[in-house]
Amino acid sequence: MMKVRPKPKDAVWTDEQWQAIDAKGNNILVAAAAGSGKTAVLVERIIRKIVDPDDEAEVDRLLIVTFTNAAAAEMRNRIGEAINKEIQKQPGSLHLRRQLSLLNRAHISTLHSFCMNVIRKYYYKVNIDPKFRILDDTEGELMREEIIEDIFEEEYGIEGNSSFYKLVDMYSGDRSDDALRSLVRRLYDFSRSHPSPEYWLDQMAARYDISDAERVEDLPWTPELLQDIQSQLRGAQSWIEKALQVTHEPGGPHPYGENFSEDLEKISSLLQADNWAELYDKFQTFTYGKLKTIRKTEGVLDELKEQAKSLRERAKKQTQELKEGLFSRPPEVFLKDVKTMAPSIRYLVKLVKEFSSRYQEAKREKAWLIFLILSISVLLF
């Protein structure tokens, strides 16, 4: 359970900031907008750790990482200034003076710099050449293009490679297989955000082994998919509500009010659906009515009229994409299509693994290293 002491009466911090500063006994994740005082809060938390008489921390034993060199430099300067202020309060504190001398050795850097230091120190544990260099974007892109080109050329050269051809037909257009090539690379990149990329890929493929599923609701990802659909529908509902508000403004397109009220009733009906089949049925009859005509004599401002129409168009686009993407086929056809995908998904995973193997080997041969922001959290934690 998170422990937070009462906020001092003279504290300048908000309650939420004080929680972030003083919380102990838990991992803590703080999300805050730009300009909300994140850096000041973090500095205060660090200083309180350093001066805590019950558990004095050494500044060079803390890991403080940022996204830019400028932010890291600012953090180091702020911590130094805060330590100096504490020394003025406690001029005889050898501990605080020691922290000031250790500050230059403290681990305050960008994520990339920290990762580089770790890898340079422990290169022998991860089988990396100690003389490695960072692969720049251009070199990396050329290498990836060459590898994917080689893999696809080999696949096309295998006689009777029906599994690959079926995958190409499923994920590519009439003119090129660029979409499938892009999918292989995107799946590779996404898999690298997991501690065990190959395990994640195998688990993804296993989720398509659904021969015993009788309804769309039996699919392993349907609960999350329904949540996402609900979220998108609420988003469309929000756009219409904003459009309705515009109709009530002075000079607003008040004749549209009836249209928008009808739109909200229809979206609300979708939100009340209990299952996939009911959603499908309701989407088949879901349409937006034609907006009422507004005459110039009604005193409607053009900018408000266009604003309301624009908001409604956003909602229409949101619901139309859902209808065309997920509810253009009856539930039984949708379920059958998903069941037939299992072999193709397994072959797709095979291609991603092959791409990964060759890419890693190519980088190892050239002593190249590349950082992916998504995978840094795995290295750190």
Coordinates of C-alpha atoms in Angstrom, one line a residue:
M1 CA 0.0 0.0 0.0
M2 CA 1.3 3.5 -0.9
K3 CA 2.4 5.5 2.1
V4 CA 2.2 9.3 2.0
R5 CA 2.8 11.5 5.0
P6 CA 0.5 14.5 5.6
K7 CA 1.3 17.5 3.5
P8 CA 3.1 20.3 5.4
K9 CA 0.9 23.3 6.0
D10 CA 3.3 25.7 4.3
A11 CA 3.8 23.4 1.3
V12 CA 3.4 25.0 -2.2
W13 CA 2.5 21.7 -3.8
T14 CA -0.9 20.5 -4.9
D15 CA -2.2 17.3 -3.2
E16 CA -1.4 15.3 -6.3
Q17 CA 2.2 16.7 -6.5
W18 CA 2.7 16.0 -2.8
Q19 CA 1.7 12.4 -3.4
A20 CA 4.3 12.1 -6.2
I21 CA 6.9 13.7 -4.0
D22 CA 6.4 11.7 -0.8
A23 CA 4.9 8.4 -1.8
K24 CA 6.8 5.3 -0.6
G25 CA 6.4 1.6 -0.6
N26 CA 5.2 1.2 -4.2
N27 CA 6.2 1.5 -7.8
I28 CA 4.8 4.9 -8.8
L29 CA 3.7 6.0 -12.3
V30 CA 2.9 9.7 -12.7
A31 CA 1.2 11.1 -15.8
A32 CA 1.1 14.9 -16.2
A33 CA 0.7 17.4 -18.9
A34 CA 3.5 19.7 -20.2
G35 CA 4.0 22.7 -17.8
S36 CA 2.5 20.9 -14.8
G37 CA 5.7 20.9 -12.8
K38 CA 7.0 17.4 -13.4
T39 CA 10.6 18.4 -13.2
A40 CA 10.2 20.4 -10.0
V41 CA 8.3 17.5 -8.4
L42 CA 11.0 15.0 -9.4
V43 CA 13.8 17.3 -8.1
E44 CA 12.0 17.7 -4.8
R45 CA 11.5 13.9 -4.5
I46 CA 15.2 13.3 -5.2
I47 CA 16.3 16.0 -2.6
R48 CA 14.0 14.5 0.0
K49 CA 15.5 11.1 -0.6
I50 CA 19.0 12.6 -0.1
V51 CA 18.2 14.5 3.1
D52 CA 15.9 11.9 4.7
P53 CA 17.6 11.2 8.1
D54 CA 16.0 7.8 8.3
D55 CA 17.2 6.6 4.9
E56 CA 19.8 9.0 3.4
A57 CA 20.3 8.2 -0.3
E58 CA 23.5 8.8 -2.2
V59 CA 23.0 10.8 -5.4
D60 CA 25.3 8.5 -7.4
R61 CA 23.1 5.5 -6.5
L62 CA 20.0 7.0 -8.1
L63 CA 19.1 6.5 -11.8
I64 CA 17.5 9.5 -13.4
V65 CA 16.8 9.3 -17.1
T66 CA 15.2 11.8 -19.6
F67 CA 14.5 11.9 -23.3
T68 CA 16.8 14.7 -24.3
N69 CA 20.3 15.9 -23.4
A70 CA 18.9 19.4 -22.6
A71 CA 16.5 17.9 -20.1
A72 CA 19.2 15.8 -18.5
A73 CA 21.5 18.9 -18.1
E74 CA 18.6 20.9 -16.7
M75 CA 17.8 18.1 -14.2
R76 CA 21.5 18.0 -13.1
N77 CA 21.6 21.8 -12.6
R78 CA 18.4 21.8 -10.6
I79 CA 19.5 19.0 -8.3
G80 CA 22.8 20.8 -7.7
E81 CA 20.9 24.1 -6.9
A82 CA 18.6 22.2 -4.5
I83 CA 21.5 20.5 -2.7
N84 CA 23.2 23.9 -2.3
K85 CA 20.1 25.3 -0.7
E86 CA 20.0 22.4 1.7
I87 CA 23.7 23.0 2.6
Q88 CA 22.8 26.6 3.5
K89 CA 20.3 25.2 5.9
Q90 CA 22.7 22.6 7.3
P91 CA 26.2 24.0 6.7
G92 CA 27.8 21.3 8.9
S93 CA 26.3 18.3 6.9
L94 CA 29.1 16.2 5.5
H95 CA 26.5 14.0 3.8
L96 CA 25.2 16.9 1.7
R97 CA 28.6 18.2 0.8
R98 CA 29.5 14.7 -0.3
Q99 CA 26.4 14.6 -2.5
L100 CA 27.5 17.8 -4.2
S101 CA 30.9 16.3 -5.0
L102 CA 29.2 13.1 -6.3
L103 CA 26.8 14.9 -8.6
N104 CA 29.1 14.8 -11.6
R105 CA 29.2 11.0 -11.3
A106 CA 25.4 10.7 -10.8
H107 CA 23.5 8.7 -13.4
I108 CA 21.5 11.6 -14.9
S109 CA 21.3 11.2 -18.7
T110 CA 19.1 10.3 -21.6
L111 CA 17.6 6.9 -22.0
H112 CA 20.0 6.2 -24.9
S113 CA 23.1 7.3 -23.0
F114 CA 22.2 5.1 -20.0
C115 CA 21.6 2.1 -22.3
M116 CA 24.9 2.7 -24.1
N117 CA 26.8 2.7 -20.8
V118 CA 25.2 -0.5 -19.7
I119 CA 25.9 -2.3 -23.0
R120 CA 29.5 -1.0 -23.1
K121 CA 30.1 -2.3 -19.6
Y122 CA 28.4 -5.7 -20.0
Y123 CA 28.8 -6.3 -23.8
Y124 CA 30.1 -9.8 -23.1
K125 CA 26.9 -10.8 -21.4
V126 CA 24.7 -10.0 -24.5
N127 CA 27.2 -11.2 -27.2
I128 CA 27.8 -7.7 -28.7
D129 CA 31.1 -6.5 -30.2
P130 CA 32.6 -3.9 -27.7
K131 CA 33.5 -1.7 -30.7
F132 CA 29.9 -1.4 -31.8
R133 CA 28.4 1.8 -33.2
I134 CA 24.9 3.1 -33.4
L135 CA 23.1 2.3 -36.7
D136 CA 21.7 5.5 -38.2
D137 CA 18.2 5.6 -39.7
T138 CA 19.3 5.6 -43.3
E139 CA 21.7 2.6 -42.9
G140 CA 19.1 0.7 -40.9
E141 CA 16.3 1.3 -43.5
L142 CA 18.6 0.1 -46.4
M143 CA 19.5 -3.0 -44.4
R144 CA 15.9 -3.8 -43.6
E145 CA 14.8 -3.3 -47.2
E146 CA 17.6 -5.6 -48.4
I147 CA 16.7 -8.3 -45.9
I148 CA 12.9 -8.3 -46.6
E149 CA 13.7 -8.3 -50.4
D150 CA 15.8 -11.4 -50.0
I151 CA 13.2 -13.2 -47.9
F152 CA 10.4 -12.5 -50.3
E153 CA 12.5 -13.4 -53.4
E154 CA 13.3 -16.8 -51.8
E155 CA 9.6 -17.4 -50.9
Y156 CA 8.5 -16.6 -54.5
G157 CA 11.2 -19.0 -55.7
I158 CA 9.8 -22.0 -53.8
E159 CA 7.7 -24.2 -56.1
G160 CA 4.1 -24.7 -54.9
N161 CA 4.5 -22.4 -52.0
S162 CA 0.7 -22.1 -51.5
S163 CA 0.9 -20.9 -47.9
F164 CA 3.0 -17.9 -48.9
Y165 CA 0.9 -17.1 -52.0
K166 CA -2.3 -17.2 -49.9
L167 CA -0.7 -14.8 -47.4
V168 CA 0.2 -12.4 -50.2
D169 CA -3.4 -12.6 -51.6
M170 CA -4.7 -11.9 -48.1
Y171 CA -2.6 -8.9 -47.2
S172 CA -1.5 -7.3 -50.5
G173 CA -3.2 -5.4 -53.3
D174 CA -3.4 -6.2 -57.0
R175 CA -0.3 -4.4 -58.0
S176 CA 2.3 -5.1 -55.3
D177 CA 3.0 -6.9 -52.1
D178 CA 4.2 -3.8 -50.3
A179 CA 1.4 -4.0 -47.7
L180 CA 2.6 -7.5 -46.6
R181 CA 6.2 -6.4 -46.5
S182 CA 5.2 -3.5 -44.3
L183 CA 3.2 -5.8 -42.1
V184 CA 6.1 -8.1 -41.5
R185 CA 8.3 -5.1 -40.5
R186 CA 5.6 -3.5 -38.2
L187 CA 5.0 -6.8 -36.5
Y188 CA 8.8 -7.2 -36.0
D189 CA 9.0 -3.7 -34.5
F190 CA 6.0 -4.2 -32.2
S191 CA 7.3 -7.6 -31.0
R192 CA 10.5 -6.0 -29.9
S193 CA 8.6 -4.1 -27.2
H194 CA 8.1 -7.4 -25.4
P195 CA 10.8 -9.1 -23.2
S196 CA 10.4 -12.3 -25.3
P197 CA 9.5 -11.3 -28.8
E198 CA 9.3 -14.8 -30.3
Y199 CA 7.1 -16.0 -27.4
W200 CA 4.8 -13.0 -28.0
L201 CA 4.6 -13.8 -31.7
D202 CA 3.8 -17.5 -31.0
Q203 CA 1.1 -16.5 -28.6
M204 CA -0.4 -14.2 -31.1
A205 CA -0.6 -17.0 -33.7
A206 CA -2.0 -19.4 -31.1
R207 CA -4.9 -17.0 -30.5
Y208 CA -6.2 -17.9 -34.0
D209 CA -6.5 -21.6 -33.1
I210 CA -10.2 -21.2 -32.5
S211 CA -11.8 -24.3 -34.1
D212 CA -14.2 -24.7 -31.2
A213 CA -15.5 -21.1 -31.2
E214 CA -19.2 -21.0 -32.0
R215 CA -19.9 -17.3 -31.7
V216 CA -17.8 -14.1 -32.3
E217 CA -18.0 -13.6 -28.5
D218 CA -16.0 -16.9 -28.1
L219 CA -12.9 -15.3 -29.8
P220 CA -10.2 -14.5 -27.3
W221 CA -9.9 -10.9 -28.4
T222 CA -13.6 -10.0 -28.6
P223 CA -13.9 -8.5 -25.1
E224 CA -11.1 -6.0 -25.9
L225 CA -12.5 -5.4 -29.4
L226 CA -16.0 -4.6 -28.0
Q227 CA -14.4 -2.2 -25.5
D228 CA -12.7 -0.4 -28.4
I229 CA -15.9 -0.3 -30.4
Q230 CA -17.7 1.2 -27.4
S231 CA -14.9 3.8 -27.0
Q232 CA -15.1 4.8 -30.7
L233 CA -18.9 5.1 -30.5
R234 CA -18.7 7.3 -27.4
G235 CA -16.2 9.4 -29.4
A236 CA -18.8 9.8 -32.2
Q237 CA -21.4 10.6 -29.6
S238 CA -19.2 13.3 -28.2
W239 CA -18.8 14.9 -31.6
I240 CA -22.5 15.0 -32.1
E241 CA -23.1 16.5 -28.6
K242 CA -20.6 19.2 -29.4
A243 CA -22.4 19.9 -32.7
L244 CA -25.7 20.1 -30.9
Q245 CA -24.2 22.7 -28.5
V246 CA -23.2 24.8 -31.5
T247 CA -26.9 24.9 -32.6
H248 CA -27.8 26.6 -29.3
E249 CA -25.3 29.4 -29.7
P250 CA -26.4 32.8 -31.0
G251 CA -26.4 32.6 -34.7
G252 CA -26.0 28.8 -34.5
P253 CA -27.6 26.4 -37.0
H254 CA -30.7 25.7 -34.9
P255 CA -32.5 23.7 -37.6
Y256 CA -29.8 21.1 -37.4
G257 CA -30.8 20.4 -33.7
E258 CA -33.4 17.9 -34.7
N259 CA -30.9 16.0 -36.9
F260 CA -28.3 15.9 -34.2
S261 CA -30.8 14.7 -31.6
E262 CA -31.8 11.8 -33.9
D263 CA -28.1 11.0 -34.5
L264 CA -27.6 10.8 -30.7
E265 CA -30.6 8.4 -30.4
K266 CA -29.1 6.1 -33.1
I267 CA -25.6 6.1 -31.6
S268 CA -27.1 5.4 -28.1
S269 CA -28.9 2.4 -29.6
L270 CA -25.6 1.0 -30.8
L271 CA -24.1 1.6 -27.4
Q272 CA -26.9 -0.4 -25.8
A273 CA -26.3 -3.5 -27.9
D274 CA -25.5 -6.6 -25.7
N275 CA -23.6 -8.7 -28.2
W276 CA -21.9 -8.8 -31.6
A277 CA -25.0 -10.1 -33.5
E278 CA -27.1 -7.3 -32.1
L279 CA -24.5 -4.8 -33.1
Y280 CA -24.3 -6.2 -36.6
D281 CA -28.1 -6.0 -37.0
K282 CA -28.2 -2.4 -35.8
F283 CA -25.3 -1.3 -38.0
Q284 CA -27.1 -2.6 -41.1
T285 CA -29.9 0.0 -40.6
F286 CA -27.7 2.7 -39.1
T287 CA -27.6 5.9 -41.3
Y288 CA -27.3 9.6 -40.8
G289 CA -30.4 11.6 -42.0
K290 CA -30.1 14.5 -44.5
L291 CA -29.4 17.8 -42.8
K292 CA -32.3 20.2 -42.8
T293 CA -32.2 23.1 -45.2
I294 CA -31.2 26.5 -43.6
R295 CA -32.5 29.6 -45.3
K296 CA -30.5 32.8 -45.3
T297 CA -33.4 34.6 -43.6
E298 CA -32.9 32.4 -40.5
G299 CA -29.9 34.4 -39.3
V300 CA -27.5 31.5 -39.1
L301 CA -23.8 32.4 -39.1
D302 CA -21.9 30.5 -41.8
E303 CA -18.9 29.7 -39.6
L304 CA -21.1 28.1 -36.9
K305 CA -23.0 26.2 -39.6
E306 CA -19.8 24.8 -41.0
Q307 CA -18.4 24.1 -37.5
A308 CA -21.5 22.0 -36.7
K309 CA -21.3 20.2 -40.1
S310 CA -17.6 19.4 -39.6
L311 CA -18.3 17.9 -36.1
R312 CA -21.0 15.7 -37.5
E313 CA -18.7 14.6 -40.4
R314 CA -16.2 13.4 -37.8
A315 CA -18.8 11.3 -36.1
K316 CA -20.0 9.9 -39.5
K317 CA -16.5 8.9 -40.5
Q318 CA -15.9 7.2 -37.1
T319 CA -19.1 5.1 -37.3
Q320 CA -18.8 4.4 -41.1
E321 CA -15.3 3.0 -40.6
L322 CA -16.6 0.7 -37.9
K323 CA -19.5 -0.4 -40.1
E324 CA -17.3 -1.1 -43.1
G325 CA -14.4 -2.6 -41.1
L326 CA -16.1 -4.9 -38.7
F327 CA -19.8 -5.1 -39.5
S328 CA -20.0 -5.5 -43.3
R329 CA -20.3 -9.3 -42.9
P330 CA -22.8 -11.3 -40.9
P331 CA -21.4 -12.7 -37.6
E332 CA -21.2 -16.3 -38.9
V333 CA -19.2 -15.2 -42.0
F334 CA -16.9 -13.1 -39.8
L335 CA -16.3 -16.1 -37.5
K336 CA -15.6 -18.4 -40.5
D337 CA -13.2 -15.9 -42.0
V338 CA -11.2 -15.6 -38.8
K339 CA -11.0 -19.4 -38.4
T340 CA -9.5 -19.8 -41.9
M341 CA -6.8 -17.3 -41.0
A342 CA -4.9 -19.5 -38.6
P343 CA -2.5 -21.1 -41.1
S344 CA -1.8 -17.8 -42.8
I345 CA -1.1 -16.1 -39.4
R346 CA 1.4 -18.9 -38.5
Y347 CA 3.1 -18.4 -41.8
L348 CA 3.2 -14.6 -41.2
V349 CA 4.9 -15.2 -37.8
K350 CA 7.4 -17.5 -39.6
L351 CA 8.3 -14.6 -41.9
V352 CA 8.7 -12.2 -39.0
K353 CA 10.9 -14.6 -37.1
E354 CA 13.1 -15.1 -40.3
F355 CA 13.3 -11.3 -40.7
S356 CA 14.3 -10.9 -37.1
S357 CA 17.0 -13.6 -37.3
R358 CA 18.6 -12.2 -40.4
Y359 CA 18.4 -8.6 -39.1
Q360 CA 20.1 -9.5 -35.8
E361 CA 22.8 -11.5 -37.6
A362 CA 23.4 -8.6 -40.1
K363 CA 23.8 -6.1 -37.3
R364 CA 26.1 -8.5 -35.3
E365 CA 28.4 -9.0 -38.3
K366 CA 28.8 -5.2 -38.8
A367 CA 28.9 -4.5 -35.0
W368 CA 25.9 -2.2 -35.4
L369 CA 23.4 -1.4 -32.7
I370 CA 20.0 0.2 -32.9
F371 CA 17.8 1.5 -30.1
L372 CA 14.1 1.3 -30.3
I373 CA 12.2 3.5 -27.8
L374 CA 9.7 0.6 -27.3
S375 CA 12.4 -1.8 -26.2
I376 CA 14.3 0.5 -23.8
S377 CA 11.8 -0.2 -21.0
V378 CA 12.7 -3.8 -21.2
L379 CA 16.4 -3.0 -20.8
L380 CA 15.8 -0.6 -17.9
F381 CA 13.3 -2.6 -15.9

